[in-house]
PDB file of C-alpha atoms in Angstrom:
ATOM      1  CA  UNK A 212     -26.338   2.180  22.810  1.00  0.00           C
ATOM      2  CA  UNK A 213     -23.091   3.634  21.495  1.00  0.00           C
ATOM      3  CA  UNK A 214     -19.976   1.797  20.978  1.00  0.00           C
ATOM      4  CA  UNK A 215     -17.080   2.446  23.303  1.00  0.00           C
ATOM      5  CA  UNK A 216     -14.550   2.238  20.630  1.00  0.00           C
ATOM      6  CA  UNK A 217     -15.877   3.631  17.799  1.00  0.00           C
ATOM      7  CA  UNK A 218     -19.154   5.452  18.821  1.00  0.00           C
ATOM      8  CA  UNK A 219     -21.168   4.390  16.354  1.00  0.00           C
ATOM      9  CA  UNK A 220     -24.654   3.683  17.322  1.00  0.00           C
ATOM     10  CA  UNK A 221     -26.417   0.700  17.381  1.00  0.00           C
ATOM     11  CA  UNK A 222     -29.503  -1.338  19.200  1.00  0.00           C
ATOM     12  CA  UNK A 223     -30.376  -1.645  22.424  1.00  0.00           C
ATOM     13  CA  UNK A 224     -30.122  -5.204  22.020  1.00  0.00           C
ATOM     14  CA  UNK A 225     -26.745  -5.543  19.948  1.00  0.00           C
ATOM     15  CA  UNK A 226     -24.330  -7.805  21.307  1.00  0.00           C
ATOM     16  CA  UNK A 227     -21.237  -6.850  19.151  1.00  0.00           C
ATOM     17  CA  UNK A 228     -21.286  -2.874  17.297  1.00  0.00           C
ATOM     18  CA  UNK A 229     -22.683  -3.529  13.615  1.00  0.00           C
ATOM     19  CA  UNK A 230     -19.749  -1.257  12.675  1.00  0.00           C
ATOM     20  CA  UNK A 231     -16.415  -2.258  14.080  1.00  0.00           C
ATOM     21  CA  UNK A 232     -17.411  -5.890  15.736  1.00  0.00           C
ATOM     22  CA  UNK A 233     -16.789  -4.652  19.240  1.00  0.00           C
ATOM     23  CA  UNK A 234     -18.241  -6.639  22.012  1.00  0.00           C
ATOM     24  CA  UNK A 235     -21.016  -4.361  23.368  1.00  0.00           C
ATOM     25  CA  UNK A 236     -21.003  -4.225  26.947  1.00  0.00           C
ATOM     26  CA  UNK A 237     -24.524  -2.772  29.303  1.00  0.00           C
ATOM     27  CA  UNK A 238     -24.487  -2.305  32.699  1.00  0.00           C
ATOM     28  CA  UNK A 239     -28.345  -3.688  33.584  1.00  0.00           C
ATOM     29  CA  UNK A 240     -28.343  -2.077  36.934  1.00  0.00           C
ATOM     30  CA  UNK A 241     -27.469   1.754  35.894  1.00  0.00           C
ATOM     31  CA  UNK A 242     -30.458   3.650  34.122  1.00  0.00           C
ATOM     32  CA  UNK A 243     -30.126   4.342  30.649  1.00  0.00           C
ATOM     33  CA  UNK A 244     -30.943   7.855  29.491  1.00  0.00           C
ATOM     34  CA  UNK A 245     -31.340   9.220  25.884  1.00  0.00           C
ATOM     35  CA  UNK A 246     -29.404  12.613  25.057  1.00  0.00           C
ATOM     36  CA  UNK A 247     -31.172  13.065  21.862  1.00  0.00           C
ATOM     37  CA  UNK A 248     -31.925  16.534  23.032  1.00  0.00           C
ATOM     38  CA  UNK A 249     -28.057  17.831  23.638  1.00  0.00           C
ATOM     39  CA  UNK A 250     -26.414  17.693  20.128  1.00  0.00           C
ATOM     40  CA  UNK A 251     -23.492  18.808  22.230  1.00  0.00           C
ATOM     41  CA  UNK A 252     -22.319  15.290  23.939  1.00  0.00           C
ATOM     42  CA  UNK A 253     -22.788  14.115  20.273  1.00  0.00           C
ATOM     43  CA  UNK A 254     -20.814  10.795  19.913  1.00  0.00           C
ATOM     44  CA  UNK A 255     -19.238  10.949  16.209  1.00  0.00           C
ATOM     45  CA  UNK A 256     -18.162   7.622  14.582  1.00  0.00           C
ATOM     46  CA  UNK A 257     -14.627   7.570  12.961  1.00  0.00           C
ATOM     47  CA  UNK A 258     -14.426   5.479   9.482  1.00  0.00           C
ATOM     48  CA  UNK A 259     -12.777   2.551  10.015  1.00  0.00           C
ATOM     49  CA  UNK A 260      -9.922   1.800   7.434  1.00  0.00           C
ATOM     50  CA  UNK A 261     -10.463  -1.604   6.034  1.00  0.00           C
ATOM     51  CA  UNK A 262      -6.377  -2.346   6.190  1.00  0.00           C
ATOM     52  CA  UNK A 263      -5.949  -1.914   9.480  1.00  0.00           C
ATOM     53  CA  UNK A 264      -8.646  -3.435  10.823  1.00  0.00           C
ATOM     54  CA  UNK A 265      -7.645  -6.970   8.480  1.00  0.00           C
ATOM     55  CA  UNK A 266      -3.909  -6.775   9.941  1.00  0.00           C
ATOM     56  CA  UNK A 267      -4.783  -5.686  13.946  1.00  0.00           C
ATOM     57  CA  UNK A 268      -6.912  -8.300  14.009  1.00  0.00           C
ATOM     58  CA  UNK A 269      -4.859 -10.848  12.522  1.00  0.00           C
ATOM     59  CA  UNK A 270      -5.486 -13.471  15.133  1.00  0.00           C
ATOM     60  CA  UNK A 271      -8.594 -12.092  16.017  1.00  0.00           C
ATOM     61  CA  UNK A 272     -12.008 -14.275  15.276  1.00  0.00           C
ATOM     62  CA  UNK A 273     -14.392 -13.022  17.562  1.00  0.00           C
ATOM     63  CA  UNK A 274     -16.295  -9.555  16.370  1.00  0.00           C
ATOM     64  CA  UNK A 275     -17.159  -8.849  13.059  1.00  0.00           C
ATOM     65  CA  UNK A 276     -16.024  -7.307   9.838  1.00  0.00           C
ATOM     66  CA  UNK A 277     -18.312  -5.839   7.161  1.00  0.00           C
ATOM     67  CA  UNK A 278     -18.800  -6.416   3.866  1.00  0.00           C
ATOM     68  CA  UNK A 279     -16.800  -3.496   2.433  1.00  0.00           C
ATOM     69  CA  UNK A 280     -13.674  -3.448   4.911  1.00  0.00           C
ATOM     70  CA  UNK A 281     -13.251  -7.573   4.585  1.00  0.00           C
ATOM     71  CA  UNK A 282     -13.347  -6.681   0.164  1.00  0.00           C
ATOM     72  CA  UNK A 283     -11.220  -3.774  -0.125  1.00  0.00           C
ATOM     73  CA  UNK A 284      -8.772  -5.249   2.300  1.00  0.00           C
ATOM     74  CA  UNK A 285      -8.514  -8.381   0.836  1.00  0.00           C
ATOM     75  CA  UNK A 286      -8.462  -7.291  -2.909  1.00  0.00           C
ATOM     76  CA  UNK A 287      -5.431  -4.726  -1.708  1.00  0.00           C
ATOM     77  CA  UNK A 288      -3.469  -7.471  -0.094  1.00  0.00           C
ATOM     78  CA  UNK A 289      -4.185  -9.378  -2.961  1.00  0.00           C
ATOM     79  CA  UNK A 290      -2.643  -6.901  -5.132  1.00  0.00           C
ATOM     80  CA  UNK A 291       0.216  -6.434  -3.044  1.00  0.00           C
ATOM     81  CA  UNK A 292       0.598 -10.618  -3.043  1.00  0.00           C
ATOM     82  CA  UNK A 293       1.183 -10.060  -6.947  1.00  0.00           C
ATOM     83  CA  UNK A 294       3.557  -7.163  -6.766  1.00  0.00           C
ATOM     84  CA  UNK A 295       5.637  -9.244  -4.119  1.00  0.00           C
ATOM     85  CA  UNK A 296       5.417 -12.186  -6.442  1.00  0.00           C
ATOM     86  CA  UNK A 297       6.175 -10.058  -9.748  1.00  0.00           C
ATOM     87  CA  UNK A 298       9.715  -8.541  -8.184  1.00  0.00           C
ATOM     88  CA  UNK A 299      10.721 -11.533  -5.946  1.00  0.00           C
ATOM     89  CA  UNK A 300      10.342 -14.308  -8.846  1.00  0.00           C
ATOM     90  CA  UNK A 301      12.913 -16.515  -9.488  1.00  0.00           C
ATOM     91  CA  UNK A 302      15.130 -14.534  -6.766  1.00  0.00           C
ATOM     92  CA  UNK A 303      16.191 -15.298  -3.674  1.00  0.00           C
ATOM     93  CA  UNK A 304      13.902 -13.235  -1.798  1.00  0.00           C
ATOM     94  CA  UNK A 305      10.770 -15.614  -2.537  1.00  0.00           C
ATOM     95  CA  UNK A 306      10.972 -16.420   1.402  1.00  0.00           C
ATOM     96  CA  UNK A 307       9.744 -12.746   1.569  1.00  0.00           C
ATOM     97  CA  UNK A 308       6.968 -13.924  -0.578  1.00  0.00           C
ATOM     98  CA  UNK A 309       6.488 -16.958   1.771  1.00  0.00           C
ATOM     99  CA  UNK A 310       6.272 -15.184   4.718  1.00  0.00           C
ATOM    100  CA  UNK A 311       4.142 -12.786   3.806  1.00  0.00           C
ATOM    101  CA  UNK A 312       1.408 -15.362   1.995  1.00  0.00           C
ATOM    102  CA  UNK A 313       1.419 -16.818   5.525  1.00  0.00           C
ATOM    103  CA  UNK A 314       0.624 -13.615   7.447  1.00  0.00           C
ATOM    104  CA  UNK A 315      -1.950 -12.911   4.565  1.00  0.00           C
ATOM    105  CA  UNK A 316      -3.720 -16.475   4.993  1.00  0.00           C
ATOM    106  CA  UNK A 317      -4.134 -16.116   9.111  1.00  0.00           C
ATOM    107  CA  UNK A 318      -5.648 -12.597   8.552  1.00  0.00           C
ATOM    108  CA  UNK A 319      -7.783 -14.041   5.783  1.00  0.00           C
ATOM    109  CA  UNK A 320      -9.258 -16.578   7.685  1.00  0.00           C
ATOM    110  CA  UNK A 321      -9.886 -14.183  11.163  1.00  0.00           C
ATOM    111  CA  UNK A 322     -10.919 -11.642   8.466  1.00  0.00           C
ATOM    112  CA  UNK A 323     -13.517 -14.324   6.867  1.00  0.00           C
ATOM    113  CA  UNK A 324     -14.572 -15.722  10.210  1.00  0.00           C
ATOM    114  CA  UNK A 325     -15.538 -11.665  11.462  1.00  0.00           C
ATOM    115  CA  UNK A 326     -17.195 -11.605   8.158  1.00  0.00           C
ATOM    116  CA  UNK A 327     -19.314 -14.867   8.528  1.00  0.00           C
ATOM    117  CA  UNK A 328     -20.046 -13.392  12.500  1.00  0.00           C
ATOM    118  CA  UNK A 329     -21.634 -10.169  10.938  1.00  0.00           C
ATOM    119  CA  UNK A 330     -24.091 -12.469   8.513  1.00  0.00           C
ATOM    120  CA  UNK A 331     -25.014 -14.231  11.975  1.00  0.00           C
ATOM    121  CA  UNK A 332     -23.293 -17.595  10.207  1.00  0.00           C
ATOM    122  CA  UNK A 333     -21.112 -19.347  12.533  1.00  0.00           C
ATOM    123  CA  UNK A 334     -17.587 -18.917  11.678  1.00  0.00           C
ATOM    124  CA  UNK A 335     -17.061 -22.487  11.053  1.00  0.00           C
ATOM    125  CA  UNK A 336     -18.571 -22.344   7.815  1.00  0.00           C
ATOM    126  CA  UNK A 337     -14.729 -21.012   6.710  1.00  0.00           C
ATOM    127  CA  UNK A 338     -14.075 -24.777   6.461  1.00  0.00           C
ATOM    128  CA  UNK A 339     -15.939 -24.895   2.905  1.00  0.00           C
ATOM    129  CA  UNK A 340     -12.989 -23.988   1.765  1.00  0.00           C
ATOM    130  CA  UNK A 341     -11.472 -27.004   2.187  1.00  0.00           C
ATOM    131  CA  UNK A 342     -14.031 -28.456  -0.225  1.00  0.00           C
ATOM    132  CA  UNK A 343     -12.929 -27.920  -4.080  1.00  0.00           C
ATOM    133  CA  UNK A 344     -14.476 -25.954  -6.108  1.00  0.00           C
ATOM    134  CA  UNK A 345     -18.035 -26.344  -4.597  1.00  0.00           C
ATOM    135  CA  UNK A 346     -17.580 -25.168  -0.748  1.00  0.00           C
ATOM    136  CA  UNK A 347     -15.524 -22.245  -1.843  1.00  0.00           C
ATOM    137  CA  UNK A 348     -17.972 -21.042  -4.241  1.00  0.00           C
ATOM    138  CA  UNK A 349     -20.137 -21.387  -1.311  1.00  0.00           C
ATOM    139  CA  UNK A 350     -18.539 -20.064   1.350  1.00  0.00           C
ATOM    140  CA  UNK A 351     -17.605 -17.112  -1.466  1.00  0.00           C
ATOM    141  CA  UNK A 352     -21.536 -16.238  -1.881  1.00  0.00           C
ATOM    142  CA  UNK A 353     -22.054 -16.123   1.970  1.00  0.00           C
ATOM    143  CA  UNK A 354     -18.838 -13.665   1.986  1.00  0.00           C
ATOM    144  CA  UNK A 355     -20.750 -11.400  -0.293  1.00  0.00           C
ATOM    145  CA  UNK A 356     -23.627 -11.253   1.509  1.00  0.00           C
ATOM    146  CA  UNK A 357     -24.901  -8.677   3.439  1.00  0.00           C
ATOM    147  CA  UNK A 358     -25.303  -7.819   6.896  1.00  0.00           C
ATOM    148  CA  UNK A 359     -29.139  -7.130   8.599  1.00  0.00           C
ATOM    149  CA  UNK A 360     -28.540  -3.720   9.406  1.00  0.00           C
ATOM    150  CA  UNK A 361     -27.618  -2.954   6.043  1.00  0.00           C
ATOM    151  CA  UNK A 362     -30.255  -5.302   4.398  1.00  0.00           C
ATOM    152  CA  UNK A 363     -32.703  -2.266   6.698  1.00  0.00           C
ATOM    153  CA  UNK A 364     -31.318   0.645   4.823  1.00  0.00           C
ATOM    154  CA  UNK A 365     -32.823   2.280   2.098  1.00  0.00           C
ATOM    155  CA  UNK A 366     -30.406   3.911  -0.476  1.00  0.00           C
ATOM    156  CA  UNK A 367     -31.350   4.834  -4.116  1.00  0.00           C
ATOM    157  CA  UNK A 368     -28.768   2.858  -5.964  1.00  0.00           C
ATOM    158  CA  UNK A 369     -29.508  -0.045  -7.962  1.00  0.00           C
ATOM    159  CA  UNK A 370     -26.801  -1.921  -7.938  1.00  0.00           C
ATOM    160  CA  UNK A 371     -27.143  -1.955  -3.796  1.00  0.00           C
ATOM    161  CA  UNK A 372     -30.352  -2.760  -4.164  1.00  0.00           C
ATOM    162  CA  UNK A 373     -30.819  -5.847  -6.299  1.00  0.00           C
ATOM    163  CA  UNK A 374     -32.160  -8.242  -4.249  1.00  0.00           C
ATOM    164  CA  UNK A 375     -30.642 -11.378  -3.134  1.00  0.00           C
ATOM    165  CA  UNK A 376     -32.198 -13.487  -6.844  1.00  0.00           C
ATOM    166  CA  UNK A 377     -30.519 -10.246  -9.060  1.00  0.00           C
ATOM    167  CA  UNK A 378     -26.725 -10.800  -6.701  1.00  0.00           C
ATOM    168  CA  UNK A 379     -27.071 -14.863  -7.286  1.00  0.00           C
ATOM    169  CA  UNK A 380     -27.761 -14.527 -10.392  1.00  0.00           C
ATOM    170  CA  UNK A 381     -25.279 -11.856 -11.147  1.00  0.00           C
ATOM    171  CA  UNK A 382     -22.688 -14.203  -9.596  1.00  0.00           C
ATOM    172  CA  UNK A 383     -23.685 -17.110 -10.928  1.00  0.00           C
ATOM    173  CA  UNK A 384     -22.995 -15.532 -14.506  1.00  0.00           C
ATOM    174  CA  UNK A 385     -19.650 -14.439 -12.971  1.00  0.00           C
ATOM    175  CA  UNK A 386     -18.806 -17.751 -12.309  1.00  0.00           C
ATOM    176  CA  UNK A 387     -20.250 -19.400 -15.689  1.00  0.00           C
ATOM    177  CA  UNK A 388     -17.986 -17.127 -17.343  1.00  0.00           C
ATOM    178  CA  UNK A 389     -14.898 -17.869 -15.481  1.00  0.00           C
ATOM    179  CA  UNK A 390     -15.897 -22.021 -16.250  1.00  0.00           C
ATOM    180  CA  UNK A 391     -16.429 -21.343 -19.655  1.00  0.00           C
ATOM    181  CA  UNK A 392     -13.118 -19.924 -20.128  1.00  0.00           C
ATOM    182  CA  UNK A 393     -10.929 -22.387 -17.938  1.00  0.00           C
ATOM    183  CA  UNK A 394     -12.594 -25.171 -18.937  1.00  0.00           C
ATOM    184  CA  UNK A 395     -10.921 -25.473 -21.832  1.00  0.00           C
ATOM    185  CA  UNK A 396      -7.239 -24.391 -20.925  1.00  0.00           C
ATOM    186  CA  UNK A 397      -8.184 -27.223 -17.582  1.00  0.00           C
ATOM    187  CA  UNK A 398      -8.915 -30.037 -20.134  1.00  0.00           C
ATOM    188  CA  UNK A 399      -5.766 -28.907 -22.972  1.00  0.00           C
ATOM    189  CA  UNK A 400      -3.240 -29.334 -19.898  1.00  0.00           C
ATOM    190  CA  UNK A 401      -2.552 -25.911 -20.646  1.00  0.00           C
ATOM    191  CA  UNK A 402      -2.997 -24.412 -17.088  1.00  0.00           C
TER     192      UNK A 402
END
């Protein structure tokens, strides 16, 4: 089954397109024939860019989002949250900052809910944020993971291919470091 707006293909028994989040639609009374044979009629799926699918679906939290398009998006708009911040500080054009930290938090949390949706998590588990420190480390590993389709796909590159105990355990050195060096500014008073 191809996706109508993308055209990538995907299962027979997908419900939303592994590659855009589209809701997949089948009409059970028409016959379904394979073209495999005409290279002609061949469907060719467009590269979706990560930014514009984080701010057209803004409101958005149905569908999904994959792993690379919800992390280059959000480390971008991330950037561009400390550019605003660097020019508009201490100036009267912080609202600018305001309102734009506002937009960025709705599209984060559609963004994160598509993302959860494509690990087949419900997209309530975004409320682990609201849990210090321990639900948003949480909620931060499931964001990292993988969907199923691309768990399936065999690529020769090692960092891709780790394995779920080499990513936790990569992260969870991530993390010690960060602790290890906050820690102590957190207990001076000095952050």
């Amino acid at each position: 089954m191809f996706c109508t707006k993308c055209g990538a293909k995907n299962p027979e028994d997908a419900t939303f397109c592994y590659k855009c989040g589209n809701e997949m639609y089948t009409d059970k009374t028409r016959t379904m024939v394979d073209d495999t044979t005409d290279t002609t009629d061949e469907i060719v799926a467009e590269e979706v860019n990560p930014l514009i699918d984080f701010w057209t679906n803004i409101v958005n939290f149905e569908g999904k989002m994959n792993r690379h398009n919800f992390w280059v998006a959000v480390f971008i708009m991330a950037l561009i949250n400390i550019v605003i911040v660097a020019i508009s500080y201490g100036t009267e054009a912080m609202i600018l900052w305001y309102l734009y930290d506002l937009f960025f938090l709705i599209a984060t949390l559609s963004a994160s809910v598509r993302r959860l949706h494509d690990i087949n998590k419900s997209g309530a588990y975004v409320l682990l944020n609201l849990i210090p420190l321990v639900g948003q480390v949480a909620l931060l590993i499931m964001l990292l993971q993988e969907n199923e389709v691309d768990k399936k796909k065999v690529v020769d590159d090692p960092i891709n291919n780790m394995g779920d105990k080499g990513f936790y355990l990569t992260a969870a050195v991530f993390i010690g470091i960060i602790l290890v060096i906050l820690l102590p500014l957190l207990l001076n008073g000095t952050l």
